[in-house]
Every structure is written in structure tokens, then in C-alpha cells.
C-alpha positions as CSV (number, residue, x, y, z in Angstrom):
1,M,-2.3,-51.5,162.6
2,P,-1.1,-54.8,161.0
3,D,-1.6,-55.4,157.3
4,A,-3.1,-58.8,157.4
5,T,-6.4,-59.0,159.3
6,R,-5.3,-61.7,161.9
7,L,-1.7,-60.7,162.4
8,D,-2.8,-58.7,165.3
9,R,-3.8,-61.8,167.0
10,I,-0.1,-63.0,167.2
11,D,1.8,-61.8,170.0
12,H,5.0,-63.8,169.6
13,I,6.9,-64.2,166.3
14,V,9.4,-66.9,166.9
15,V,12.3,-67.5,164.2
16,L,14.4,-70.7,164.2
17,M,17.1,-70.2,161.5
18,L,19.1,-73.3,160.7
19,E,21.9,-73.8,158.4
20,N,23.0,-74.3,154.7
21,R,20.1,-76.7,153.2
22,S,18.2,-76.1,149.9
23,F,14.5,-76.4,149.6
24,D,14.8,-79.6,147.2
25,H,17.2,-81.2,149.6
26,M,14.8,-81.1,152.5
27,L,11.3,-80.8,151.2
28,G,11.5,-81.4,147.4
29,F,9.7,-84.7,147.9
30,L,7.1,-83.6,150.2
31,Y,4.0,-83.9,147.8
32,T,5.7,-85.8,144.9
33,D,3.6,-88.8,145.4
34,Q,0.5,-86.7,145.2
35,G,1.1,-85.0,142.1
36,N,2.9,-82.1,143.6
37,R,-0.3,-81.0,145.0
38,S,-1.2,-80.5,148.8
39,P,-4.3,-82.0,150.1
40,S,-6.4,-78.9,149.5
41,G,-5.3,-79.1,145.9
42,Q,-2.8,-76.2,146.0
43,P,0.1,-76.5,143.5
44,Y,3.5,-77.2,145.1
45,E,6.8,-76.7,143.3
46,G,8.5,-79.8,144.3
47,L,10.4,-82.5,142.6
48,T,9.2,-85.0,139.9
49,G,12.1,-87.2,140.4
50,D,13.2,-86.6,136.7
51,E,15.3,-83.5,137.5
52,S,18.9,-83.8,136.7
53,S,22.4,-82.0,136.3
54,P,25.5,-82.7,134.0
55,D,28.1,-84.6,135.6
56,G,30.9,-83.3,133.6
57,N,31.8,-86.5,131.8
58,G,29.0,-86.5,129.3
59,G,26.3,-87.9,131.4
60,K,23.7,-86.6,133.9
61,A,23.1,-87.4,137.5
62,T,19.4,-87.6,138.5
63,V,17.9,-86.7,141.7
64,F,17.3,-89.6,144.2
65,R,15.5,-90.2,147.4
66,I,17.8,-90.6,150.4
67,D,17.3,-93.9,152.1
68,P,16.9,-93.0,155.9
69,T,17.9,-96.5,156.9
70,K,21.1,-96.6,155.3
71,P,24.3,-95.6,157.4
72,G,25.3,-92.0,156.6
73,A,22.0,-91.0,155.4
74,Y,21.7,-88.2,157.7
75,F,25.3,-86.9,156.9
76,M,24.2,-86.5,153.3
77,P,25.5,-84.9,150.8
78,G,28.7,-86.6,152.6
79,A,30.8,-83.3,152.6
80,D,30.4,-79.6,152.9
81,P,29.5,-78.2,149.3
82,G,30.7,-75.0,147.9
83,E,28.6,-72.2,149.4
84,G,30.2,-68.8,148.7
85,F,29.3,-66.4,145.8
86,Q,31.4,-67.9,143.2
87,A,30.4,-71.4,144.0
88,T,26.8,-70.3,144.0
89,N,27.4,-68.8,140.6
90,N,28.8,-72.1,139.4
91,Q,26.0,-74.1,140.6
92,L,23.4,-71.6,139.1
93,F,25.2,-70.7,135.7
94,S,28.0,-73.2,135.5
95,T,30.5,-70.3,135.7
96,P,31.9,-68.5,138.7
97,T,31.6,-65.1,136.8
98,P,28.4,-64.7,134.8
99,P,27.9,-61.7,132.7
100,D,26.1,-58.5,134.0
101,P,23.3,-58.5,133.8
102,A,23.1,-62.2,134.7
103,P,20.9,-64.4,132.4
104,V,18.1,-66.6,133.9
105,P,19.9,-69.4,135.9
106,T,19.9,-72.9,134.7
107,N,20.8,-74.5,137.7
108,Q,22.9,-77.2,136.0
109,G,26.2,-76.7,137.7
110,F,25.5,-78.5,140.9
111,V,27.3,-81.8,140.2
112,T,30.3,-80.3,138.6
113,D,30.8,-77.8,141.2
114,Y,30.4,-80.4,143.9
115,A,33.0,-82.6,142.2
116,A,35.5,-79.7,142.2
117,T,34.6,-79.1,146.0
118,L,35.4,-82.9,146.9
119,R,38.8,-82.5,145.2
120,Q,39.4,-79.4,147.3
121,R,38.2,-80.9,150.6
122,A,40.4,-83.8,150.0
123,R,43.6,-81.7,149.5
124,Q,42.5,-79.4,152.6
125,G,41.9,-82.7,154.7
126,W,38.4,-81.9,155.5
127,S,35.8,-84.4,156.4
128,V,34.1,-86.6,153.8
129,Y,31.9,-89.4,154.6
130,P,33.3,-92.7,153.1
131,G,32.0,-93.4,149.6
132,T,30.8,-89.8,148.9
133,T,30.7,-89.1,145.2
134,A,29.7,-85.8,143.2
135,D,26.3,-87.3,142.3
136,D,25.4,-87.4,146.0
137,I,24.6,-83.7,145.7
138,M,21.5,-84.8,144.0
139,G,20.3,-86.8,147.1
140,C,17.1,-85.3,148.6
141,F,15.2,-86.3,151.8
142,T,11.7,-87.9,151.8
143,P,9.1,-87.0,154.0
144,E,9.8,-90.5,156.0
145,G,13.4,-89.4,156.5
146,L,12.3,-85.9,157.8
147,P,9.0,-86.7,159.6
148,V,9.3,-83.6,161.9
149,L,10.1,-80.9,159.5
150,S,7.7,-82.5,156.9
151,G,5.1,-83.2,159.4
152,L,5.0,-79.4,160.4
153,A,5.1,-78.5,156.6
154,R,2.2,-80.7,155.8
155,G,0.3,-79.9,159.2
156,F,0.5,-76.2,158.8
157,A,2.2,-74.3,155.9
158,V,5.1,-74.7,153.6
159,C,6.6,-72.0,151.6
160,D,7.7,-73.3,148.2
161,H,8.9,-69.9,146.9
162,W,11.2,-68.7,149.7
163,Y,14.6,-67.4,148.7
164,S,17.6,-66.7,150.7
165,S,18.3,-63.0,150.5
166,V,21.8,-63.0,148.6
167,P,23.2,-65.7,146.5
168,T,26.1,-66.4,148.9
169,E,27.1,-67.9,152.3
170,T,25.8,-67.7,155.8
171,L,26.6,-64.4,157.6
172,P,25.3,-62.1,154.7
173,N,22.2,-63.9,154.7
174,R,21.8,-63.6,158.4
175,A,22.6,-60.1,158.4
176,F,19.8,-59.6,155.8
177,A,17.4,-61.6,158.1
178,L,18.1,-59.3,161.0
179,A,19.1,-55.9,159.5
180,A,17.9,-56.1,155.9
181,T,21.4,-55.4,154.4
182,S,24.9,-57.0,154.7
183,Q,26.6,-53.6,154.0
184,G,27.8,-54.8,150.9
185,H,29.6,-57.9,152.1
186,M,29.2,-61.2,150.4
187,D,31.3,-63.7,152.3
188,D,31.8,-64.8,155.8
189,H,35.0,-62.9,156.5
190,T,33.0,-60.0,158.1
191,H,31.8,-61.2,161.6
192,N,29.7,-58.1,162.7
193,F,28.1,-55.0,161.0
194,T,27.6,-51.4,162.1
195,V,23.9,-50.9,160.9
196,P,20.7,-50.9,163.1
197,S,19.1,-54.3,163.4
198,I,15.4,-55.3,164.1
199,F,16.4,-55.6,167.7
200,G,17.2,-51.8,168.2
201,R,14.1,-51.0,166.2
202,L,11.9,-53.0,168.5
203,S,13.6,-51.5,171.6
204,D,13.1,-48.1,170.2
205,H,9.3,-48.8,170.1
206,Q,9.3,-50.7,173.6
207,V,8.5,-54.1,172.0
208,P,10.1,-56.8,173.9
209,W,12.7,-59.4,172.2
210,A,15.0,-62.0,173.2
211,V,17.8,-64.0,171.2
212,Y,18.7,-67.6,172.5
213,G,21.8,-69.6,171.7
214,Y,21.6,-73.4,172.3
215,H,24.5,-74.2,174.9
216,A,26.1,-70.7,174.7
217,Q,25.5,-67.3,174.5
218,P,24.1,-66.5,170.9
219,L,26.4,-65.5,168.1
220,T,24.0,-63.0,166.9
221,R,24.5,-61.0,170.0
222,G,28.0,-59.9,168.5
223,N,26.7,-59.1,165.1
224,F,25.0,-55.6,165.5
225,P,25.8,-52.5,167.8
226,D,22.4,-52.2,169.1
227,I,22.3,-55.7,170.2
228,S,25.7,-56.1,171.6
229,R,25.0,-53.2,173.9
230,A,21.5,-54.6,174.9
231,D,20.7,-55.7,178.6
232,E,21.5,-59.2,179.6
233,S,17.8,-59.8,179.9
234,H,17.5,-60.1,176.2
235,F,19.8,-63.1,176.1
236,G,19.9,-66.7,177.1
237,Q,20.2,-70.4,176.0
238,F,17.7,-73.0,174.9
239,I,16.8,-74.0,178.4
240,D,15.9,-70.3,179.2
241,F,13.6,-70.3,176.0
242,K,11.8,-73.6,177.1
243,N,11.3,-72.0,180.5
244,A,9.9,-68.8,179.0
245,A,7.6,-70.7,176.8
246,A,6.2,-72.8,179.5
247,A,5.8,-69.8,181.8
248,G,4.1,-67.7,179.2
249,T,6.7,-65.1,179.3
250,L,8.3,-65.1,175.8
251,P,8.5,-61.6,174.3
252,G,7.2,-60.5,171.1
253,F,10.1,-61.5,168.8
254,V,12.4,-64.3,169.5
255,F,15.3,-65.5,167.5
256,L,16.7,-69.0,168.1
257,E,20.1,-70.4,167.1
258,P,21.0,-74.0,166.8
259,S,24.2,-75.4,168.4
260,W,27.0,-74.5,166.1
261,S,29.3,-77.2,166.9
262,S,30.0,-80.0,164.2
263,T,28.3,-82.5,166.6
264,G,25.4,-80.1,167.2
265,N,21.9,-79.7,165.5
266,S,22.5,-76.8,162.9
267,Q,22.2,-79.2,160.1
268,H,25.1,-77.6,158.3
269,P,26.5,-80.0,155.8
270,N,27.7,-82.7,156.7
271,Y,26.7,-82.6,160.3
272,D,23.9,-84.7,161.5
273,V,20.4,-83.8,160.1
274,A,18.5,-86.0,162.5
275,A,19.9,-83.8,165.5
276,G,18.3,-80.9,163.8
277,E,15.0,-82.8,163.4
278,L,15.1,-83.2,167.4
279,C,16.0,-79.4,167.8
280,I,12.9,-78.5,165.6
281,H,10.8,-81.0,167.4
282,D,11.7,-79.5,170.7
283,V,11.1,-75.9,169.7
284,Y,7.6,-76.7,168.5
285,Q,6.7,-78.8,171.6
286,A,8.0,-75.9,173.8
287,L,5.8,-73.6,172.0
288,R,2.7,-76.0,171.7
289,N,2.6,-76.8,175.4
290,G,3.0,-73.3,176.5
291,P,0.2,-71.0,177.5
292,G,0.9,-68.6,174.7
293,W,0.6,-71.1,171.6
294,A,-2.7,-69.7,170.5
295,K,-1.0,-66.4,169.8
296,T,2.3,-67.7,168.3
297,L,3.7,-67.7,164.9
298,L,6.8,-70.0,164.4
299,V,9.0,-69.6,161.3
300,I,11.4,-72.4,160.6
301,T,13.9,-71.4,158.0
302,Y,17.6,-71.8,156.8
303,D,20.1,-69.2,156.3
304,E,21.2,-70.4,152.8
305,H,21.2,-73.4,150.5
306,G,24.8,-74.4,151.4
307,G,25.5,-75.8,147.9
308,C,22.7,-78.3,148.1
309,Y,20.8,-79.0,144.8
310,D,17.6,-77.2,144.1
311,H,15.9,-77.0,140.7
312,V,14.0,-73.6,140.7
313,P,15.9,-70.6,139.3
314,P,16.2,-67.9,141.9
315,P,14.5,-64.8,140.5
316,S,16.1,-61.3,139.9
317,G,14.4,-58.1,140.6
318,A,15.4,-57.8,144.1
319,T,15.5,-54.3,145.8
320,P,19.3,-53.4,146.8
321,P,18.9,-52.2,150.4
322,D,21.2,-49.1,150.1
323,D,23.8,-47.7,147.9
324,T,26.7,-49.7,149.4
325,P,28.7,-51.3,146.5
326,G,28.8,-55.0,147.0
327,E,31.9,-57.3,147.1
328,Y,32.7,-59.1,143.6
329,G,30.7,-56.2,141.9
330,F,27.4,-57.7,143.2
331,D,24.6,-55.2,143.0
332,F,22.0,-57.0,145.2
333,T,19.3,-57.3,142.5
334,R,19.3,-61.2,142.6
335,F,17.9,-63.3,145.3
336,G,19.8,-66.3,146.6
337,V,18.7,-70.1,146.2
338,R,15.4,-71.3,147.3
339,V,15.6,-72.6,151.0
340,P,13.1,-74.6,153.1
341,T,10.7,-72.5,155.1
342,V,7.8,-73.8,157.2
343,L,5.1,-71.5,159.1
344,V,3.6,-72.9,162.3
345,S,0.7,-71.5,164.0
346,P,-2.6,-72.9,165.2
347,L,-4.2,-70.1,163.1
348,I,-2.8,-71.8,159.8
349,E,-5.1,-74.2,157.8
350,P,-3.4,-77.6,157.6
351,G,-1.8,-78.5,154.2
352,T,-1.2,-74.7,153.4
353,V,1.2,-74.1,150.5
354,F,1.8,-70.3,151.1
355,R,3.4,-68.1,148.4
356,V,2.7,-64.5,147.2
357,P,0.8,-63.8,143.8
358,E,2.9,-64.6,140.7
359,G,4.7,-61.4,139.5
360,S,5.1,-59.6,142.9
361,V,8.1,-59.4,145.1
362,P,9.0,-63.1,146.3
363,L,9.3,-64.0,149.9
364,D,12.8,-64.0,151.3
365,H,14.3,-63.7,154.7
366,T,13.4,-59.9,154.8
367,S,9.7,-61.1,154.7
368,V,10.0,-62.0,158.5
369,L,11.4,-58.2,159.1
370,K,8.4,-57.0,157.2
371,T,5.9,-59.0,159.2
372,V,7.3,-57.9,162.5
373,E,7.3,-54.4,161.4
374,Q,3.6,-54.9,160.3
375,R,2.6,-56.4,163.5
376,W,4.1,-53.7,165.7
377,N,3.8,-50.7,163.3
378,L,7.6,-50.2,163.0
379,P,9.3,-48.3,160.2
380,P,11.6,-50.3,157.6
381,L,15.3,-50.8,158.1
382,T,16.2,-50.4,154.5
383,A,14.8,-50.3,151.1
384,R,14.9,-54.3,151.0
385,D,12.4,-55.0,153.8
386,Q,10.4,-52.0,152.7
387,A,9.7,-53.7,149.4
388,A,9.4,-57.3,150.9
389,P,6.0,-58.9,151.2
390,G,5.1,-60.0,154.9
391,I,3.5,-63.4,155.7
392,G,0.6,-62.4,157.9
393,E,-1.9,-63.7,155.2
394,V,-1.0,-67.3,156.0
395,L,-3.1,-66.9,159.2
396,T,-6.6,-67.7,157.9
397,L,-8.5,-69.5,160.6
398,D,-10.6,-67.5,163.2
399,Q,-10.3,-70.1,165.9
400,P,-7.0,-71.8,166.9
401,R,-6.7,-75.2,166.0
402,Q,-6.3,-77.9,168.8
403,D,-4.8,-80.9,167.0
404,D,-1.1,-81.8,166.8
405,P,0.4,-82.8,163.4
406,L,3.4,-84.4,165.1
407,A,1.2,-86.7,167.3
408,G,2.8,-90.0,167.2
409,V,5.9,-88.9,165.2
410,I,9.1,-90.5,166.2
411,V,12.2,-88.3,165.8
412,P,14.8,-90.0,163.6
413,T,18.2,-90.9,164.8
414,S,21.3,-91.2,162.7
415,V,23.3,-94.3,161.8
416,G,27.0,-94.1,161.1
417,L,29.7,-91.9,162.3
418,N,29.5,-88.2,162.1
419,P,32.5,-87.6,159.6
420,A,33.0,-84.0,161.0
421,R,32.9,-85.1,164.7
422,T,36.5,-84.0,165.3
423,E,36.3,-80.6,163.5
424,V,35.9,-77.2,164.8
425,S,32.9,-75.7,163.0
426,H,33.2,-72.4,161.0
427,L,30.5,-70.8,163.1
428,D,32.1,-71.9,166.3
429,Q,35.2,-70.1,165.1
430,V,33.3,-67.0,164.4
431,H,31.7,-67.2,167.8
432,A,35.2,-67.6,169.4
433,D,36.4,-64.4,167.4
434,L,33.4,-62.4,168.9
435,V,34.1,-63.5,172.2
436,Q,37.8,-62.6,171.9
437,R,36.8,-59.0,170.8
438,N,34.6,-58.8,173.5
439,L,31.3,-58.5,171.5
440,I,30.0,-61.6,173.2
441,P,30.6,-62.1,177.0
442,D,32.6,-65.3,177.7
443,L,30.2,-67.0,180.0
């Protein structure tokens, strides 16, 4: 039986995992003008507007509100920041090689690391929006600039202490999100893993699941052996997701991918954030307008922070998933940087700030796994998801709500040219590699 009293009323857990944005960068100003308290009076770990980071020249750069009306606003921070293990260490500890055990992070290296990254991007010929400076890493979106994500965060629940699972880049964090381990890997050089995933666990217990790409076969399909060998009926594209939602035929667990293209909607810096707003809107509307809405829990999250500024030090005390030695000597006892996570269900009270009690294991990507395991009485995949808290307690209402927090919301559109429009994205390259190795069908 589920651990949370209302989790057994959920028949569909749907996860949309977007790319490389930090909590402050996307939702830090959500409740600033209300004294960082929700309408119900819950405290919210957002920005005050006074947070700053040394600029490396004797001064400091302060956080600022991105003006959504300015050209280039939705391509902020203007270039792809550093996002690997050493870059993340530099942002958190102002050194790529902190001592072991690491001290409490100061989060004071974001501007200096971005300055170094901009110089590197210029040498490599990578895209940079005209006029971008290192201080731009301190730019954070306002609720007016992200009316869809912010509207759902205010209208349902926002998690202000949800951390990426490991302090590094995309694929290790996605592996933790679906298998509770990256098998020691700490960079994106490894494109597939050899461990069981949540998909195989669900199949073993006759719980239906599906993975949807956007305009292509999902990249996730090539990540784990128990999904790459699964029947074709488990996979589709966004139109198939919309049709299943409309027909009321969504399975128990659904994992959604955005479009990985540099002109797509993944929100990876420095791609179009407004396109991602439309993606979030369309996912929400597909679910809300379907017959299964009353029994659905949607989790909107981001795999890692992507080098974007956040002021909250990531905690230590993470449970290593197994005995696998980590690359770079990492022992998997530190969480990654805070990322935006919004929980959406008509069983959630509006204006909820959802967090676990202070001093307990924090929320991270394996909390989704724990929730799926609680809902369908599945055994854990590793020690990490066994230790993780679930999110079922966010469901506090006895009757499903009928209101729509996005009623009247206009999805934003970007102004200015996408600086990365001619580039092949990193994850498109990963997708192509998995196709070439016959781990994803070339359809």
C-alpha cells in the first residue's frame, strides 16, 4: 500500500524533465514581492534581490530581474555556462577541486566561472548572444516572464528544496532520475548504462509505462537494457502522448522528453526558454483536458542546473547508490544544485510550498522513483531511492479541484534571433550515437 494516504488515488504519474536551469534562475523571484511567503503563509526560499557573487575584479555582481520585453531575454544567460563536475565545483566552492570532505558550499563562484566559460566559448566558436557579459549569469526570470511555469507553481505546488542528484551534467542526473545510479559516471561521455531502471521494475510488476519523445524516438530508449529491449508499444512522440491523454489511455508511469534541437523546447541554455513555456503549457493542457486528470500527478523538473546561478548551498549526506567508485574520486555523498520542480494535480492545494521536514533526507530526482515505488509497491532500485523521501504527501485534498490556474495566461514568445539556431545540440548528438549503435530505432 502507498505510504501517503491519498497516493493510491493517483493512477498516472507523469514526469516532464527539461534541461539545465537552476531554481533561482527560473523561480527565485516567484514570491519575492510577497516577502518570500506563499499566499497561505508558507515560507519560500526565494531571492530577496540582494544576492551577489564576486566578479573577479574586486567587485560584485548582484542578481537582477530579466526584462521579458527586451530582445534576447528568453536566450539568457546568453551562452551555455559550465555544467560539468569541475565547473559545478568552481561555482559552489570557487575551485574545481575542493578538499575531501568538501566544506559547506558558498555559491560564490558563478560569475568568475561564467567569465572563464565565455572566454572558452569564444575560442571554440560556440554561440553567444551579442552583448553577453559574465554578470548575465545573475539574471533570473520573473513570474511575468514565465507565466506558465510560475502560474503552475503558484496554482499547485512548488518544491523550493529539490536538488539534482549529483553535482554535474545531464546524463548522470537523468540516470539517477530513472535508475537511482549513474554507475559511477560523472560526465556525459557515457550514453547508456547496464543497470535495471524503473521501466524494467514496472514491467516486472505488470504496471504499464510509456516514454515519449517530442518529434523523434525518445533518447531515454537507448539508456538502459530493460528499456531498449521493451516492446514498441511503450514508445511514442508528443502527438501520441496527447492522443493517449485525450483518450484516457495513459499508462501508470509516463516519462516525457522535450525536443533536443537547438531550436527546440528543452530550455537548455542558450536555447529559447519561451518555447519551453509552450511545451509545459501543452503538457498541462493535454492532461487537464483528458478524462484521467482527477487521478494524475504531473512532475515538472530539470535534470541539472546547467551552470545557472542559485544561492542555496546543496546539502551533503546523500546516500551512495552502491559501491561503485565515482569518476573524479566523487563518493556520491553530495547532492547537486537546486533545480526548479513543480508538482501539479487537482488534489494539491493552490499556493503550496512542498518540502520535507528540516534535517531529513532532501528531495532529489530519486524522490520520483520513491513515489512510483510507493504507489505500486515496488522494491527500490538502489540504496539511493530506498533512502529518498516520496512526494505523495503533497496530495492534501479529498476532492479534485475544478479551477484552472492557467486560465487567461498567454504563453510568451521570444524576441531576437536564437544564437544557437545553426548548431547541433549536444543531446541530438547523443541521440544520433544511440541510433548508430542500434539502441534506438532509426524511424
